[in-house]
Amino acid sequence: MEAIRKQATKLREQVAKQQQAVLKQFAGGLGGSDNIVNDGGELQQHQKLEKLYISTRAGKHFQRDIVRSVEGYIITGSKQVEIGSKASEDSLKYGTENTCTSGSTLSKAALSYSRACAQIEKERGNLLNTLGTQVAEPLRAMVMGAPLEDARQLTQRYDRVRQETEAQAIEVSRRQAKVRESNGNPDFTLKLEAAEAKLQELKSNMSRLGKEAAAAMAAVEGQQQRLTLQRLIALVEAEHNYHRKVLHILDQVESEMFLERQRIEASPSAAADNTMPSSSYNEEVGGVFTSRTYGGSADDMDYFLGEVVHSYQAESDVELTLSVGDYVVVRKVSNNGWAEGECQGKAGWFPFGYVEKRERILASKVAEVF
């Protein structure tokens, strides 16, 4: 039992040493022996490669983080699409099947909401598809791509050759000392010459690999920077377009519901004022008819001309149907948001928010009013 415990302890120590070696190589940069080859140019090359290695590793991690966040967004977004689509279906069902006897206002609102939900979830689906195809996939391809791995392997080969070169430089120094101590012993001299030749060969290989690795890593770094920036811009543009379209959809449905609520908040007076205004309410000036103000009405209020900016379909005999572009003589405005007036020879009530006041109209339009 004791022997097994000792063997386990020895194995743990070996594993710990291996982990430290891996962390030194991949987390702490390229292998950094204290015995640096005494060459200024080679030292600069080594430092450049180390910076490139760290930069591309950080770039790879950033790309991977973006991919993970986009994938998570797509997963949660897909669930939201399901929920929103279900809400649209439920609202549509109520809007089409409701048989409420007191009016169809809620049914109309439900149908508007159903349509808005369906449009929003369609836009959300388009957004998720764009994020997947234009952001996540290109970045994932680069993270897993061959150029980055090839450049990193080339850099690691350079690092191994550099370590061999450093070790060989130490060997040359040791043999030089032996030759000095032996007063030029021929055997020591031959071994020294062989060691020096090997050192030169390693230096040559190291220089060649360093240049190749630096060029490969620099190309990968540039590609990383360009692609990641492009995909970030695509991500922001996709989200901006999505939110802009959703805002437009919500503005539309809010406007529809607001106007409907304004219409039903208070019913128009059952006893509508059917007094028809005469043409003396307007006077012609150079082919243009202008509004005049009169007092003395039942409510002692002013008459004015209004242009219809929203169509309105009358739902009772006391209401007035309006079309966009019509002109109305507004004779009374109540506090509940309704107005009473005349258009094309007909009088009735309508939502006041559907018209805008006009100071004058062309003479050719007067016939449309009366």
mmCIF file of C-alpha atoms in Angstrom, residues 11-361:
data_model
loop_
_atom_site.group_PDB
_atom_site.id
_atom_site.type_symbol
_atom_site.label_atom_id
_atom_site.label_comp_id
_atom_site.label_asym_id
_atom_site.label_seq_id
_atom_site.Cartn_x
_atom_site.Cartn_y
_atom_site.Cartn_z
ATOM 1 C CA LEU A 11 3.055 10.536 -10.779
ATOM 2 C CA ARG A 12 1.360 13.691 -9.450
ATOM 3 C CA GLU A 13 4.694 15.485 -9.385
ATOM 4 C CA GLN A 14 5.384 14.485 -12.988
ATOM 5 C CA VAL A 15 1.953 15.704 -14.089
ATOM 6 C CA ALA A 16 2.469 19.004 -12.273
ATOM 7 C CA LYS A 17 5.797 19.516 -14.044
ATOM 8 C CA GLN A 18 4.183 18.780 -17.424
ATOM 9 C CA GLN A 19 1.373 21.233 -16.712
ATOM 10 C CA GLN A 20 3.881 23.926 -15.793
ATOM 11 C CA ALA A 21 5.740 23.308 -19.041
ATOM 12 C CA VAL A 22 2.547 23.590 -21.097
ATOM 13 C CA LEU A 23 1.504 26.779 -19.306
ATOM 14 C CA LYS A 24 4.952 28.251 -19.853
ATOM 15 C CA GLN A 25 4.752 27.565 -23.573
ATOM 16 C CA PHE A 26 1.132 28.540 -24.298
ATOM 17 C CA ALA A 27 0.187 31.002 -21.540
ATOM 18 C CA GLY A 28 3.463 32.722 -20.956
ATOM 19 C CA GLY A 29 4.428 33.130 -24.597
ATOM 20 C CA LEU A 30 7.046 31.331 -26.606
ATOM 21 C CA GLY A 31 9.663 29.328 -24.795
ATOM 22 C CA GLY A 32 11.938 31.784 -23.031
ATOM 23 C CA SER A 33 15.205 30.170 -22.034
ATOM 24 C CA ASP A 34 17.561 32.472 -20.168
ATOM 25 C CA ASN A 35 20.327 31.527 -22.586
ATOM 26 C CA ILE A 36 19.398 33.889 -25.424
ATOM 27 C CA VAL A 37 21.364 33.619 -28.638
ATOM 28 C CA ASN A 38 23.613 36.655 -28.787
ATOM 29 C CA ASP A 39 22.232 38.185 -31.986
ATOM 30 C CA GLY A 40 20.439 41.551 -31.947
ATOM 31 C CA GLY A 41 18.445 40.894 -35.120
ATOM 32 C CA GLU A 42 17.415 37.442 -33.974
ATOM 33 C CA LEU A 43 16.346 38.800 -30.595
ATOM 34 C CA GLN A 44 14.084 41.359 -32.283
ATOM 35 C CA GLN A 45 12.635 38.610 -34.470
ATOM 36 C CA HIS A 46 11.930 36.518 -31.415
ATOM 37 C CA GLN A 47 10.243 39.397 -29.578
ATOM 38 C CA LYS A 48 8.114 40.215 -32.631
ATOM 39 C CA LEU A 49 6.982 36.609 -32.912
ATOM 40 C CA GLU A 50 6.139 36.491 -29.231
ATOM 41 C CA LYS A 51 3.932 39.597 -29.564
ATOM 42 C CA LEU A 52 2.244 38.181 -32.665
ATOM 43 C CA TYR A 53 1.627 34.898 -30.889
ATOM 44 C CA ILE A 54 -0.004 36.659 -27.924
ATOM 45 C CA SER A 55 -2.005 38.969 -30.205
ATOM 46 C CA THR A 56 -3.418 36.186 -32.383
ATOM 47 C CA ARG A 57 -4.226 34.089 -29.335
ATOM 48 C CA ALA A 58 -6.185 37.000 -27.811
ATOM 49 C CA GLY A 59 -7.897 37.602 -31.163
ATOM 50 C CA LYS A 60 -8.887 33.945 -31.387
ATOM 51 C CA HIS A 61 -10.349 34.036 -27.874
ATOM 52 C CA PHE A 62 -12.302 37.225 -28.689
ATOM 53 C CA GLN A 63 -13.723 35.667 -31.856
ATOM 54 C CA ARG A 64 -14.713 32.582 -29.881
ATOM 55 C CA ASP A 65 -16.412 34.759 -27.244
ATOM 56 C CA ILE A 66 -18.438 36.549 -29.937
ATOM 57 C CA VAL A 67 -19.483 33.219 -31.461
ATOM 58 C CA ARG A 68 -20.606 31.903 -28.073
ATOM 59 C CA SER A 69 -22.587 35.047 -27.252
ATOM 60 C CA VAL A 70 -24.275 35.027 -30.685
ATOM 61 C CA GLU A 71 -25.120 31.340 -30.343
ATOM 62 C CA GLY A 72 -26.644 32.017 -26.917
ATOM 63 C CA TYR A 73 -28.608 34.946 -28.337
ATOM 64 C CA ILE A 74 -29.916 32.744 -31.152
ATOM 65 C CA ILE A 75 -31.044 30.069 -28.691
ATOM 66 C CA THR A 76 -32.928 32.520 -26.461
ATOM 67 C CA GLY A 77 -34.191 34.444 -29.504
ATOM 68 C CA SER A 78 -35.635 31.272 -31.016
ATOM 69 C CA LYS A 79 -37.553 30.687 -27.802
ATOM 70 C CA GLN A 80 -38.852 34.259 -27.930
ATOM 71 C CA VAL A 81 -40.007 33.682 -31.518
ATOM 72 C CA GLU A 82 -42.029 30.689 -30.324
ATOM 73 C CA ILE A 83 -43.591 32.708 -27.484
ATOM 74 C CA GLY A 84 -44.374 35.701 -29.702
ATOM 75 C CA SER A 85 -45.847 33.505 -32.430
ATOM 76 C CA LYS A 86 -48.100 31.819 -29.869
ATOM 77 C CA ALA A 87 -49.250 35.243 -28.621
ATOM 78 C CA SER A 88 -50.017 36.251 -32.218
ATOM 79 C CA GLU A 89 -52.052 33.082 -32.790
ATOM 80 C CA ASP A 90 -54.018 33.559 -29.558
ATOM 81 C CA SER A 91 -54.821 37.192 -30.382
ATOM 82 C CA LEU A 92 -55.851 36.249 -33.917
ATOM 83 C CA LYS A 93 -58.141 33.546 -32.604
ATOM 84 C CA TYR A 94 -59.846 35.942 -30.196
ATOM 85 C CA GLY A 95 -60.140 38.690 -32.806
ATOM 86 C CA THR A 96 -61.796 36.449 -35.365
ATOM 87 C CA GLU A 97 -63.994 34.363 -33.040
ATOM 88 C CA ASN A 98 -65.110 36.984 -30.495
ATOM 89 C CA THR A 99 -68.906 37.516 -30.445
ATOM 90 C CA CYS A 100 -69.084 40.326 -27.888
ATOM 91 C CA THR A 101 -72.469 42.080 -28.143
ATOM 92 C CA SER A 102 -71.278 45.454 -26.860
ATOM 93 C CA GLY A 103 -68.986 46.215 -29.799
ATOM 94 C CA SER A 104 -65.999 45.025 -31.802
ATOM 95 C CA THR A 105 -63.374 47.404 -30.431
ATOM 96 C CA LEU A 106 -61.424 44.776 -28.498
ATOM 97 C CA SER A 107 -61.570 42.390 -31.448
ATOM 98 C CA LYS A 108 -60.029 45.045 -33.674
ATOM 99 C CA ALA A 109 -57.298 45.681 -31.118
ATOM 100 C CA ALA A 110 -56.603 41.951 -30.825
ATOM 101 C CA LEU A 111 -56.275 41.627 -34.591
ATOM 102 C CA SER A 112 -53.935 44.630 -34.732
ATOM 103 C CA TYR A 113 -51.818 43.166 -31.943
ATOM 104 C CA SER A 114 -51.780 39.753 -33.637
ATOM 105 C CA ARG A 115 -50.573 41.284 -36.880
ATOM 106 C CA ALA A 116 -47.898 43.304 -35.061
ATOM 107 C CA CYS A 117 -46.650 40.248 -33.143
ATOM 108 C CA ALA A 118 -46.400 38.214 -36.332
ATOM 109 C CA GLN A 119 -44.435 40.971 -38.057
ATOM 110 C CA ILE A 120 -42.106 41.423 -35.069
ATOM 111 C CA GLU A 121 -41.349 37.706 -34.793
ATOM 112 C CA LYS A 122 -40.707 37.568 -38.529
ATOM 113 C CA GLU A 123 -38.157 40.361 -38.135
ATOM 114 C CA ARG A 124 -36.653 38.594 -35.107
ATOM 115 C CA GLY A 125 -36.266 35.423 -37.163
ATOM 116 C CA ASN A 126 -34.530 37.409 -39.908
ATOM 117 C CA LEU A 127 -32.205 38.899 -37.282
ATOM 118 C CA LEU A 128 -31.299 35.497 -35.853
ATOM 119 C CA ASN A 129 -30.633 34.134 -39.334
ATOM 120 C CA THR A 130 -28.387 37.113 -40.138
ATOM 121 C CA LEU A 131 -26.436 36.738 -36.890
ATOM 122 C CA GLY A 132 -25.903 33.063 -37.576
ATOM 123 C CA THR A 133 -24.836 33.304 -41.220
ATOM 124 C CA GLN A 134 -23.043 36.662 -41.253
ATOM 125 C CA VAL A 135 -21.470 36.776 -37.789
ATOM 126 C CA ALA A 136 -21.123 33.406 -36.061
ATOM 127 C CA GLU A 137 -20.255 31.196 -39.050
ATOM 128 C CA PRO A 138 -17.415 33.347 -40.515
ATOM 129 C CA LEU A 139 -15.815 33.833 -37.087
ATOM 130 C CA ARG A 140 -16.143 30.148 -36.204
ATOM 131 C CA ALA A 141 -14.535 29.210 -39.522
ATOM 132 C CA MET A 142 -11.528 31.392 -38.762
ATOM 133 C CA VAL A 143 -11.190 30.141 -35.196
ATOM 134 C CA MET A 144 -11.112 26.561 -36.486
ATOM 135 C CA GLY A 145 -9.357 27.380 -39.751
ATOM 136 C CA ALA A 146 -6.051 26.049 -41.047
ATOM 137 C CA PRO A 147 -4.173 29.370 -41.525
ATOM 138 C CA LEU A 148 -4.124 30.146 -37.805
ATOM 139 C CA GLU A 149 -3.143 26.625 -36.785
ATOM 140 C CA ASP A 150 -0.462 26.416 -39.483
ATOM 141 C CA ALA A 151 1.044 29.713 -38.371
ATOM 142 C CA ARG A 152 1.019 28.660 -34.716
ATOM 143 C CA GLN A 153 2.661 25.321 -35.533
ATOM 144 C CA LEU A 154 5.309 27.107 -37.575
ATOM 145 C CA THR A 155 5.947 29.411 -34.626
ATOM 146 C CA GLN A 156 6.268 26.462 -32.276
ATOM 147 C CA ARG A 157 8.765 24.822 -34.651
ATOM 148 C CA TYR A 158 10.791 28.035 -34.633
ATOM 149 C CA ASP A 159 10.692 28.019 -30.823
ATOM 150 C CA ARG A 160 12.010 24.441 -30.655
ATOM 151 C CA VAL A 161 14.842 25.223 -33.096
ATOM 152 C CA ARG A 162 15.700 28.322 -31.093
ATOM 153 C CA GLN A 163 15.953 26.285 -27.914
ATOM 154 C CA GLU A 164 18.208 23.788 -29.718
ATOM 155 C CA THR A 165 20.336 26.695 -30.945
ATOM 156 C CA GLU A 166 20.674 28.076 -27.435
ATOM 157 C CA ALA A 167 21.705 24.648 -26.139
ATOM 158 C CA GLN A 168 24.216 24.259 -28.971
ATOM 159 C CA ALA A 169 25.672 27.694 -28.196
ATOM 160 C CA ILE A 170 26.275 26.509 -24.625
ATOM 161 C CA GLU A 171 27.925 23.357 -25.995
ATOM 162 C CA VAL A 172 30.251 25.436 -28.184
ATOM 163 C CA SER A 173 31.227 27.563 -25.191
ATOM 164 C CA ARG A 174 32.001 24.456 -23.167
ATOM 165 C CA ARG A 175 34.200 22.953 -25.932
ATOM 166 C CA GLN A 176 36.013 26.249 -26.393
ATOM 167 C CA ALA A 177 36.931 26.147 -22.722
ATOM 168 C CA LYS A 178 38.235 22.577 -23.073
ATOM 169 C CA VAL A 179 40.364 23.525 -26.068
ATOM 170 C CA ARG A 180 41.895 26.374 -24.056
ATOM 171 C CA GLU A 181 42.538 24.120 -21.094
ATOM 172 C CA SER A 182 44.157 21.398 -23.271
ATOM 173 C CA ASN A 183 46.484 23.848 -25.088
ATOM 174 C CA GLY A 184 44.992 23.058 -28.488
ATOM 175 C CA ASN A 185 44.410 19.309 -28.227
ATOM 176 C CA PRO A 186 43.582 18.145 -31.801
ATOM 177 C CA ASP A 187 40.647 15.931 -30.699
ATOM 178 C CA PHE A 188 39.059 18.751 -28.707
ATOM 179 C CA THR A 189 39.677 21.125 -31.604
ATOM 180 C CA LEU A 190 37.896 18.841 -34.093
ATOM 181 C CA LYS A 191 34.934 18.452 -31.756
ATOM 182 C CA LEU A 192 34.810 22.210 -31.306
ATOM 183 C CA GLU A 193 34.764 22.755 -35.065
ATOM 184 C CA ALA A 194 31.963 20.214 -35.466
ATOM 185 C CA ALA A 195 29.967 21.899 -32.693
ATOM 186 C CA GLU A 196 30.463 25.323 -34.300
ATOM 187 C CA ALA A 197 29.338 24.016 -37.683
ATOM 188 C CA LYS A 198 26.207 22.568 -36.143
ATOM 189 C CA LEU A 199 25.573 25.863 -34.362
ATOM 190 C CA GLN A 200 25.757 27.789 -37.651
ATOM 191 C CA GLU A 201 23.368 25.365 -39.277
ATOM 192 C CA LEU A 202 20.884 25.738 -36.413
ATOM 193 C CA LYS A 203 21.181 29.525 -36.582
ATOM 194 C CA SER A 204 20.446 29.453 -40.286
ATOM 195 C CA ASN A 205 17.382 27.235 -39.796
ATOM 196 C CA MET A 206 16.227 29.363 -36.892
ATOM 197 C CA SER A 207 16.500 32.575 -38.935
ATOM 198 C CA ARG A 208 14.596 31.045 -41.865
ATOM 199 C CA LEU A 209 11.839 29.623 -39.665
ATOM 200 C CA GLY A 210 11.588 32.901 -37.770
ATOM 201 C CA LYS A 211 10.971 34.900 -40.920
ATOM 202 C CA GLU A 212 8.406 32.388 -42.208
ATOM 203 C CA ALA A 213 6.614 32.233 -38.869
ATOM 204 C CA ALA A 214 6.577 36.025 -38.501
ATOM 205 C CA ALA A 215 5.129 36.480 -41.981
ATOM 206 C CA ALA A 216 2.472 33.811 -41.386
ATOM 207 C CA MET A 217 1.493 35.176 -37.983
ATOM 208 C CA ALA A 218 1.362 38.769 -39.262
ATOM 209 C CA ALA A 219 -0.958 37.675 -42.098
ATOM 210 C CA VAL A 220 -3.219 35.848 -39.657
ATOM 211 C CA GLU A 221 -3.259 38.820 -37.287
ATOM 212 C CA GLY A 222 -4.269 41.186 -40.084
ATOM 213 C CA GLN A 223 -6.997 38.823 -41.258
ATOM 214 C CA GLN A 224 -8.247 38.435 -37.691
ATOM 215 C CA GLN A 225 -8.497 42.180 -37.209
ATOM 216 C CA ARG A 226 -10.295 42.806 -40.498
ATOM 217 C CA LEU A 227 -12.753 39.912 -40.246
ATOM 218 C CA THR A 228 -13.636 40.531 -36.604
ATOM 219 C CA LEU A 229 -14.263 44.229 -37.225
ATOM 220 C CA GLN A 230 -16.420 43.454 -40.269
ATOM 221 C CA ARG A 231 -18.490 40.922 -38.343
ATOM 222 C CA LEU A 232 -18.943 43.315 -35.405
ATOM 223 C CA ILE A 233 -20.208 45.978 -37.810
ATOM 224 C CA ALA A 234 -22.549 43.421 -39.391
ATOM 225 C CA LEU A 235 -23.834 42.493 -35.922
ATOM 226 C CA VAL A 236 -24.539 46.117 -34.983
ATOM 227 C CA GLU A 237 -26.199 46.861 -38.339
ATOM 228 C CA ALA A 238 -28.406 43.768 -38.070
ATOM 229 C CA GLU A 239 -29.568 44.697 -34.567
ATOM 230 C CA HIS A 240 -30.084 48.336 -35.552
ATOM 231 C CA ASN A 241 -32.232 47.385 -38.553
ATOM 232 C CA TYR A 242 -34.220 44.939 -36.433
ATOM 233 C CA HIS A 243 -34.984 47.465 -33.698
ATOM 234 C CA ARG A 244 -35.788 50.176 -36.267
ATOM 235 C CA LYS A 245 -38.336 47.914 -38.002
ATOM 236 C CA VAL A 246 -39.824 46.762 -34.697
ATOM 237 C CA LEU A 247 -40.197 50.373 -33.586
ATOM 238 C CA HIS A 248 -42.026 51.184 -36.819
ATOM 239 C CA ILE A 249 -44.382 48.220 -36.305
ATOM 240 C CA LEU A 250 -45.084 49.231 -32.705
ATOM 241 C CA ASP A 251 -45.667 52.851 -33.710
ATOM 242 C CA GLN A 252 -48.258 51.711 -36.233
ATOM 243 C CA VAL A 253 -50.160 49.429 -33.876
ATOM 244 C CA GLU A 254 -50.000 52.009 -31.085
ATOM 245 C CA SER A 255 -51.456 54.640 -33.414
ATOM 246 C CA GLU A 256 -54.256 52.299 -34.449
ATOM 247 C CA MET A 257 -55.129 51.431 -30.868
ATOM 248 C CA PHE A 258 -54.886 55.037 -29.688
ATOM 249 C CA LEU A 259 -57.264 56.278 -32.368
ATOM 250 C CA GLU A 260 -59.699 53.459 -31.623
ATOM 251 C CA ARG A 261 -59.552 54.224 -27.907
ATOM 252 C CA GLN A 262 -60.110 57.909 -28.633
ATOM 253 C CA ARG A 263 -63.179 56.967 -30.659
ATOM 254 C CA ILE A 264 -64.829 54.908 -27.911
ATOM 255 C CA GLU A 265 -63.812 56.771 -24.749
ATOM 256 C CA ALA A 266 -67.014 58.756 -25.011
ATOM 257 C CA SER A 267 -69.960 58.336 -27.344
ATOM 258 C CA PRO A 268 -71.052 61.350 -29.402
ATOM 259 C CA SER A 269 -74.187 63.162 -28.380
ATOM 260 C CA ALA A 270 -77.266 61.332 -29.579
ATOM 261 C CA ALA A 271 -78.908 64.598 -30.295
ATOM 262 C CA ALA A 272 -76.518 65.882 -32.909
ATOM 263 C CA ASP A 273 -76.741 69.508 -33.928
ATOM 264 C CA ASN A 274 -78.188 69.253 -37.431
ATOM 265 C CA THR A 275 -78.130 72.962 -38.159
ATOM 266 C CA MET A 276 -76.485 73.265 -41.541
ATOM 267 C CA PRO A 277 -74.059 76.166 -41.938
ATOM 268 C CA SER A 278 -74.656 78.537 -44.841
ATOM 269 C CA SER A 279 -72.070 79.652 -47.323
ATOM 270 C CA SER A 280 -71.688 82.849 -45.335
ATOM 271 C CA TYR A 281 -69.258 80.938 -43.099
ATOM 272 C CA ASN A 282 -66.570 81.520 -45.680
ATOM 273 C CA GLU A 283 -65.712 84.412 -47.894
ATOM 274 C CA GLU A 284 -63.834 84.304 -51.181
ATOM 275 C CA VAL A 285 -60.640 86.340 -51.522
ATOM 276 C CA GLY A 286 -58.874 86.080 -54.872
ATOM 277 C CA GLY A 287 -60.050 82.529 -55.590
ATOM 278 C CA VAL A 288 -59.139 81.315 -52.074
ATOM 279 C CA PHE A 289 -61.795 80.708 -49.420
ATOM 280 C CA THR A 290 -60.808 81.660 -45.869
ATOM 281 C CA SER A 291 -62.394 80.748 -42.545
ATOM 282 C CA ARG A 292 -64.391 83.312 -40.608
ATOM 283 C CA THR A 293 -65.131 83.167 -36.893
ATOM 284 C CA TYR A 294 -68.703 83.387 -35.640
ATOM 285 C CA GLY A 295 -69.988 83.538 -32.099
ATOM 286 C CA GLY A 296 -73.454 83.025 -30.834
ATOM 287 C CA SER A 297 -73.788 79.264 -31.522
ATOM 288 C CA ALA A 298 -75.329 76.913 -29.019
ATOM 289 C CA ASP A 299 -71.919 76.434 -27.410
ATOM 290 C CA ASP A 300 -70.709 79.900 -28.318
ATOM 291 C CA MET A 301 -67.745 78.263 -30.170
ATOM 292 C CA ASP A 302 -65.890 79.128 -33.383
ATOM 293 C CA TYR A 303 -66.312 77.469 -36.776
ATOM 294 C CA PHE A 304 -63.181 76.529 -38.733
ATOM 295 C CA LEU A 305 -62.051 74.465 -41.701
ATOM 296 C CA GLY A 306 -60.307 71.163 -41.152
ATOM 297 C CA GLU A 307 -58.495 68.772 -43.507
ATOM 298 C CA VAL A 308 -58.909 65.028 -42.928
ATOM 299 C CA VAL A 309 -55.549 63.348 -42.237
ATOM 300 C CA HIS A 310 -56.902 59.916 -41.142
ATOM 301 C CA SER A 311 -59.800 58.062 -42.732
ATOM 302 C CA TYR A 312 -62.750 57.259 -40.487
ATOM 303 C CA GLN A 313 -65.713 54.959 -41.129
ATOM 304 C CA ALA A 314 -68.916 55.961 -39.359
ATOM 305 C CA GLU A 315 -70.377 53.253 -37.116
ATOM 306 C CA SER A 316 -73.721 54.900 -36.358
ATOM 307 C CA ASP A 317 -76.201 57.331 -37.905
ATOM 308 C CA VAL A 318 -74.883 60.278 -35.894
ATOM 309 C CA GLU A 319 -71.268 59.786 -37.048
ATOM 310 C CA LEU A 320 -69.637 61.174 -40.182
ATOM 311 C CA THR A 321 -67.527 59.114 -42.608
ATOM 312 C CA LEU A 322 -64.253 60.823 -43.573
ATOM 313 C CA SER A 323 -61.652 60.182 -46.247
ATOM 314 C CA VAL A 324 -58.067 61.473 -46.276
ATOM 315 C CA GLY A 325 -57.937 64.811 -48.084
ATOM 316 C CA ASP A 326 -61.566 65.769 -47.426
ATOM 317 C CA TYR A 327 -62.327 69.208 -45.993
ATOM 318 C CA VAL A 328 -64.729 69.598 -43.076
ATOM 319 C CA VAL A 329 -66.462 72.613 -41.548
ATOM 320 C CA VAL A 330 -65.907 71.927 -37.841
ATOM 321 C CA ARG A 331 -68.782 73.437 -35.874
ATOM 322 C CA LYS A 332 -68.351 71.970 -32.415
ATOM 323 C CA VAL A 333 -65.523 70.310 -30.436
ATOM 324 C CA SER A 334 -66.366 68.426 -27.244
ATOM 325 C CA ASN A 335 -64.107 67.774 -24.286
ATOM 326 C CA ASN A 336 -64.091 64.014 -24.920
ATOM 327 C CA GLY A 337 -62.121 64.255 -28.177
ATOM 328 C CA TRP A 338 -65.039 64.256 -30.601
ATOM 329 C CA ALA A 339 -66.037 66.988 -33.024
ATOM 330 C CA GLU A 340 -69.189 67.747 -35.008
ATOM 331 C CA GLY A 341 -69.123 69.151 -38.514
ATOM 332 C CA GLU A 342 -70.175 68.996 -42.150
ATOM 333 C CA CYS A 343 -68.491 67.414 -45.180
ATOM 334 C CA GLN A 344 -69.935 66.985 -48.665
ATOM 335 C CA GLY A 345 -73.428 67.923 -47.563
ATOM 336 C CA LYS A 346 -73.528 65.511 -44.634
ATOM 337 C CA ALA A 347 -73.193 66.339 -40.941
ATOM 338 C CA GLY A 348 -72.165 64.197 -38.029
ATOM 339 C CA TRP A 349 -69.635 63.425 -35.305
ATOM 340 C CA PHE A 350 -66.069 62.190 -35.812
ATOM 341 C CA PRO A 351 -62.818 61.896 -33.780
ATOM 342 C CA PHE A 352 -61.290 65.371 -33.629
ATOM 343 C CA GLY A 353 -57.771 63.940 -33.901
ATOM 344 C CA TYR A 354 -58.533 62.812 -37.452
ATOM 345 C CA VAL A 355 -58.516 66.371 -38.844
ATOM 346 C CA GLU A 356 -56.068 69.261 -38.851
ATOM 347 C CA LYS A 357 -57.118 72.914 -38.849
ATOM 348 C CA ARG A 358 -56.592 74.863 -42.080
ATOM 349 C CA GLU A 359 -56.728 78.655 -42.443
ATOM 350 C CA ARG A 360 -57.620 78.624 -46.135
ATOM 351 C CA ILE A 361 -58.501 76.286 -49.032
#
